[in-house]
Amino acid sequence: MLTLPISLNERTYSIHIKRGIMSELGKKIKKVFKAGKVAVITDKNVRALYGKEILGILDLEGFKPHLIAVEPGEKSKSIKTLVRVYRELINCNITRSDIIVTLGGGVVGDLGGFAAATFLRGVPYIQVPTSLIAQIDSSVGGKVAVDMMEGKNLIGSFYQPMAVFIDPNFLDTLEERFFNDDMAAVIKYAFIKDRQMFERLMEYNREELLDDIENIIFTCLNIKKTFVEKDERDFGLRKMLNFGHTLGHAVEKYFNYGKYSHGEAISIGMYCITQKSEQIGMTEVGTGQKLKQLLTKYGLPYEMPENSAEIVKAIFVDKKSRGDKIDIVLLRSIGECFIKKIHREEVPAFFL
Ligand code: GLY
C-alpha cells in the first residue's frame, strides 16, 4: 500500500493507494473515525457495479450503511440534486457522529463533499474515487462544489476529507475513452512538475502504463500535495494546477459542455498556451511539440477549434475571474512552470 499524508494542521489526513482496498473499507473507516452510521453517496452507474458489494463490506463491520445514488453526469452537480441528497441524509438520520463516503468520480466527490461540508454545518467524510481524474486530482485537496446555470463550481467550499482510499481496480471497469480523457490531467502534472514522468509516459505502452498505475497515481498526488499544503485555499501556488484551464474552461463553456470533454478542452488549452509562450520566448523551444506528441498518443486533441475569437471572449465571462488581471500558468520547460499575471487587454494576444 502507498500512503501519502496531506499535512494541513488539524485538517491533516492520509491518502491510501492499494489494489483491492475497497474490500477493506469498513476496517479502514474504523481506523480514521469512530462512526456510527455510514451514508454512501454515489451515482447510479457506480451503484450498478459496486453498490451491493460496498453495502456488504460496510455491513460486515457493523455500520448501518445507507446508499444515496444520484443520476450520473455533471447535471447532478446542482442545487436541486443537493437538496435531494440532504433530504435522504435527514431521512436516514445522519448526525455529526456518522460519516459520509463519496464513492464515484469527480461529480460525486464534489457534490457529496459539498453535502458533507454543509449538512449539519459539517459531517466527516471520506473520498473513495473511482475514475482516474478523481483518483489523481479532485478527491484530494478539499475543493467541493456544485454548479450554477451561470458557471461551474460557483457554490462551494474547501472541506478536507478524513481520508482518501484509492483502489486502482476501479479503473478496470472504466471505458478507454474516459481513461484517455483523464490522462490529460496526468500529462498536465508531468509538464508542470515532473520531467521524469513525462519520459515514462512517452515510453510506456498501454499495458506498461496500467502495470505502473499505482505509482503514477502516487506521483500525481505527490505533486498536488506540495501545492495544496502550501496554498490550501488557492490564492497563489495552487493555481499552477490550472495549467491549460484558462482557455480549456472557455472551450468547454463555448460549446456548452457538449462538444469537448474536460480532458479534451484542457489538452487544447495546454497546447495553445505553450505554443504561444514558446513563440514569445518564455518557454523552451520544442516543449509544445513534445506536448503535442504525448497528447496525440492518448488520442487527445491539441488544436484550437474554429471560432477562436469567440472562444477567447468566453475567458472574460468566467464568473470566477474578477478584476483587471488574470493569472495564467506557463511552462518554462517540461517539468517547470510559473504564473504570469496578464492584464485583461492582453488576453487576445496570448490566446490567438
Ligand atoms: N484541481 C485543481 C485544484 O484542486 O486546485
Coordinates of C-alpha atoms and ligand atoms in Angstrom, one line a residue, residues 137-138 140-143 158 188-189 224 228 232 234 238-239 241-242 245, ligand 1:
D137 CA -6.9 15.2 -8.6
S138 CA -10.4 16.0 -7.4
V140 CA -7.7 15.4 -2.8
G141 CA -7.4 19.0 -1.6
G142 CA -10.8 19.6 -0.3
K143 CA -12.4 21.6 -3.2
F158 CA -12.8 24.0 1.0
K188 CA -0.6 18.2 -17.0
Y189 CA 1.2 17.1 -13.9
K224 CA -0.7 18.0 -5.9
V228 CA -2.2 22.1 -1.5
E232 CA -4.8 25.2 0.7
D234 CA -6.0 28.6 -3.8
R238 CA -2.1 26.1 -6.1
K239 CA -3.2 28.0 -9.3
L241 CA -2.6 23.1 -11.1
N242 CA -4.7 25.1 -13.5
H245 CA -7.5 25.6 -17.7
Ligands
GLY1 N1 -8.0 20.7 -9.4 C1 -7.2 21.8 -9.0 C2 -7.2 22.0 -7.6 O1 -7.6 21.2 -6.8 O2 -6.7 23.1 -7.1

